[in-house]
C-alpha positions as MATLAB code, in Angstrom:
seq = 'XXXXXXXXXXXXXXXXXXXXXXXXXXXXXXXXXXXXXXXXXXXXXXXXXXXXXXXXXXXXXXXXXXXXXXXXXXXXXXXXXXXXXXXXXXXXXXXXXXXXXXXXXXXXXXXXXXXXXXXXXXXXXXXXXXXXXXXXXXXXXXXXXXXXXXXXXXXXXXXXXXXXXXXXXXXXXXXXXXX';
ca = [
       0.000    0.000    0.000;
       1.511    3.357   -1.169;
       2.851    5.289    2.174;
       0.529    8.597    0.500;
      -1.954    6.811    1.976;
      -0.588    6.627    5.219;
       0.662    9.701    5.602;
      -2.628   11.221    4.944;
      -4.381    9.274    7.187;
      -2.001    9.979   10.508;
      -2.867   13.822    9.496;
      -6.226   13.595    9.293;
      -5.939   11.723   12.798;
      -4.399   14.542   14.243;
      -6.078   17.145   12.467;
      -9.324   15.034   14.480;
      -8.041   14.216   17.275;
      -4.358   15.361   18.135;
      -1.299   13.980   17.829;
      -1.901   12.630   21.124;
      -3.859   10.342   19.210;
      -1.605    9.785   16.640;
       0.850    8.198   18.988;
      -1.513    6.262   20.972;
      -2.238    4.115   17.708;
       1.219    3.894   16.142;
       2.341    2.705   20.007;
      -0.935    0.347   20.583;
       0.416   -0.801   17.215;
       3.019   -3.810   15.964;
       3.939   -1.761   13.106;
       7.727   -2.540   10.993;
       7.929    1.146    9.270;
       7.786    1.971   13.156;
       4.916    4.122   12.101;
       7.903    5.652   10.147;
       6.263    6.636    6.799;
       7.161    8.384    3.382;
       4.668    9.322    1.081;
       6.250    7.352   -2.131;
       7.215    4.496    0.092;
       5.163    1.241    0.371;
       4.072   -0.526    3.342;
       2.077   -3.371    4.187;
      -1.646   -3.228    4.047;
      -1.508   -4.936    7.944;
       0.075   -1.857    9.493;
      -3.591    0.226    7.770;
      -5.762   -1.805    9.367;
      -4.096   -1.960   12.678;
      -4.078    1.595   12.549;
      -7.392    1.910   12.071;
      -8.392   -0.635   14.209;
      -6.578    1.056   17.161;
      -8.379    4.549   15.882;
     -11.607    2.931   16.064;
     -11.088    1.585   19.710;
     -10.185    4.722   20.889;
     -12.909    6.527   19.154;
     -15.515    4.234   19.152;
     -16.097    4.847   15.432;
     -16.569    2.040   13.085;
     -13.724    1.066   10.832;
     -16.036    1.241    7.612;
     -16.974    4.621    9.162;
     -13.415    5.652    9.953;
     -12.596    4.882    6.438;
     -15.626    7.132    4.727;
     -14.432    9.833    6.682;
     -10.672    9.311    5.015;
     -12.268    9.026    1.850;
     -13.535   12.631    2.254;
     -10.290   13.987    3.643;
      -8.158   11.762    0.944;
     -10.457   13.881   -2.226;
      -9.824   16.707   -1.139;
      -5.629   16.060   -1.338;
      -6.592   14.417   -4.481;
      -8.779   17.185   -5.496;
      -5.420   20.305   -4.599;
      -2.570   18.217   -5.781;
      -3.874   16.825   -9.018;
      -6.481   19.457  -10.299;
      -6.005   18.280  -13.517;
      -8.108   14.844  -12.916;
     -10.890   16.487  -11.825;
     -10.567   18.912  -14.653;
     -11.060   16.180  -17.123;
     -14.774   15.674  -16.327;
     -17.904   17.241  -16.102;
     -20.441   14.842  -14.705;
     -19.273   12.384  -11.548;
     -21.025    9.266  -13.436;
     -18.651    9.861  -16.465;
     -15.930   10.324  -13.892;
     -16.216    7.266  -11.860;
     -17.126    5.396  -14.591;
     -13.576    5.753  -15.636;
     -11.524    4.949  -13.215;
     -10.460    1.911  -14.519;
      -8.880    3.110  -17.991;
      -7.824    6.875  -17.206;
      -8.036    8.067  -13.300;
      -5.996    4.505  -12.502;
      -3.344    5.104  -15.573;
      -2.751    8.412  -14.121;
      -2.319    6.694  -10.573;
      -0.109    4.430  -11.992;
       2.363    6.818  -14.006;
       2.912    8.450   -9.968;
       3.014    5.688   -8.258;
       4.525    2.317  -10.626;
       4.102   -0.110   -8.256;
       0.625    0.816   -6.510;
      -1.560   -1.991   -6.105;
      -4.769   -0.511   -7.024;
      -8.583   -1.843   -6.869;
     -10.566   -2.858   -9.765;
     -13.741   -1.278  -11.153;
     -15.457   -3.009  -13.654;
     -18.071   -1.498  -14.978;
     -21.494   -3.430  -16.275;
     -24.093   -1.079  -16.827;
     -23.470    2.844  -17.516;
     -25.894    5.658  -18.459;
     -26.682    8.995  -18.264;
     -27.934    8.910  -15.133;
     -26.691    5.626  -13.557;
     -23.892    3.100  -12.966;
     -23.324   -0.498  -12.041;
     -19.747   -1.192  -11.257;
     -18.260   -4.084   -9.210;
     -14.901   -3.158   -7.332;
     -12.687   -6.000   -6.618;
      -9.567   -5.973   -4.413;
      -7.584   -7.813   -1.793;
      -8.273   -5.522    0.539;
     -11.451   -4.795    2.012;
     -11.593   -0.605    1.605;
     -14.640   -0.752   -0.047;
     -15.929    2.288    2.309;
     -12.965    4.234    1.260;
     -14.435    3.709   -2.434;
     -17.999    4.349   -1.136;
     -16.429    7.892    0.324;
     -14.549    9.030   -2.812;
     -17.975    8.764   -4.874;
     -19.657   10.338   -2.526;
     -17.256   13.429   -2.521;
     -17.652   13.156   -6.086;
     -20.940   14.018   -6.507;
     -20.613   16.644   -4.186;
     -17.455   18.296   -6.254;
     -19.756   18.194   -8.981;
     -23.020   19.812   -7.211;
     -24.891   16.540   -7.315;
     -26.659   14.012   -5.286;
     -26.971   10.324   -6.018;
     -28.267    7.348   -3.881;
     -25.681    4.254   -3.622;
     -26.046    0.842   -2.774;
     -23.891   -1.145   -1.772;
     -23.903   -5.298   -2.132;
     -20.964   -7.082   -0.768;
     -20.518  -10.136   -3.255;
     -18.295  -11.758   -0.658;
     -18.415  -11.809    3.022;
     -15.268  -10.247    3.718;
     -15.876   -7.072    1.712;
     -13.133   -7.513   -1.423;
     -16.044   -7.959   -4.244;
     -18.475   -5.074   -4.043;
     -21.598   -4.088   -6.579;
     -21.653   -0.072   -6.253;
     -25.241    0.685   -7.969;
     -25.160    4.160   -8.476;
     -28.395    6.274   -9.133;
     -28.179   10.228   -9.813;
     -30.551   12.400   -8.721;
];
């Protein structure tokens, strides 16, 4: 997992909730960065969720809540360090429907090695989208987050549903209806 995504995360902890807090989970945690991270580095997906297990503890938020709320947060970095992504579109169902062949490329020229999700899409209109995201790790709520900031950079609504295709949360149906 690319240490961006780390790095982000421990400031939007403290921007929350101190760095107090910040320490209490990197300590509570059997991290090997240490909690030690660089934002081109790459780390193991482990050291995330014990972080945000630990957060969630402490808080008494729920991980898949925990991880909506860094979806939010993680846009808007998106959204001031690479304008030009956003730029691209005009509608949020034309932009998330494609993340597969041009928001991921563009991921991928940064960051080489990033082990990204999949988004396949099955159904697309105007007005709608059926996609099914598939990973190893289950961040489907961080997905769920970014579209929902995506509508909202776009001065839209749209009601989402999400259907976990396996238990454990790494094959997701998004069905995406615009209001």
């Amino acid at each position: 997992m690319k240490g961006i995504l780390f790095t982000e995360f421990l400031d939007l902890v403290e921007d929350k909730y101190g760095l107090e807090m910040v320490d209490k989970i990197i300590t509570s945690s059997k991290l090997e960065s240490e909690g030690v991270y660089t934002a081109v580095g790459t780390y193991e997906f482990s050291e995330m969720l014990q972080l945000l297990q630990h957060l969630s503890t402490n808080t008494g938020i729920s991980i898949d809540d925990l991880l909506l709320v860094y979806a939010e947060h993680f846009f808007d970095v998106l959204k001031q360090n690479y304008p030009e992504l956003l730029a691209a579109y005009k509608d949020p169902v034309e932009m998330l429907a494609s993340i597969e062949n041009h928001i991921h490329v563009e991921v991928k020229k940064i960051y080489p090695d990033a082990e990204l999700p999949t988004f396949d899409v099955l159904k697309k209109t105007k007005k709608s989208l059926v996609m099914i995201y598939k990973s190893s790790r289950a961040m489907h709520h961080f997905g769920l987050g970014l579209m929902n900031k995506t509508f909202e950079h776009f001065n839209a609504t749209a009601d989402i549903v999400v259907e976990k295709l396996r238990d454990d949360g790494t094959e997701v149906k998004f069905v995406i209806n615009k209001n």
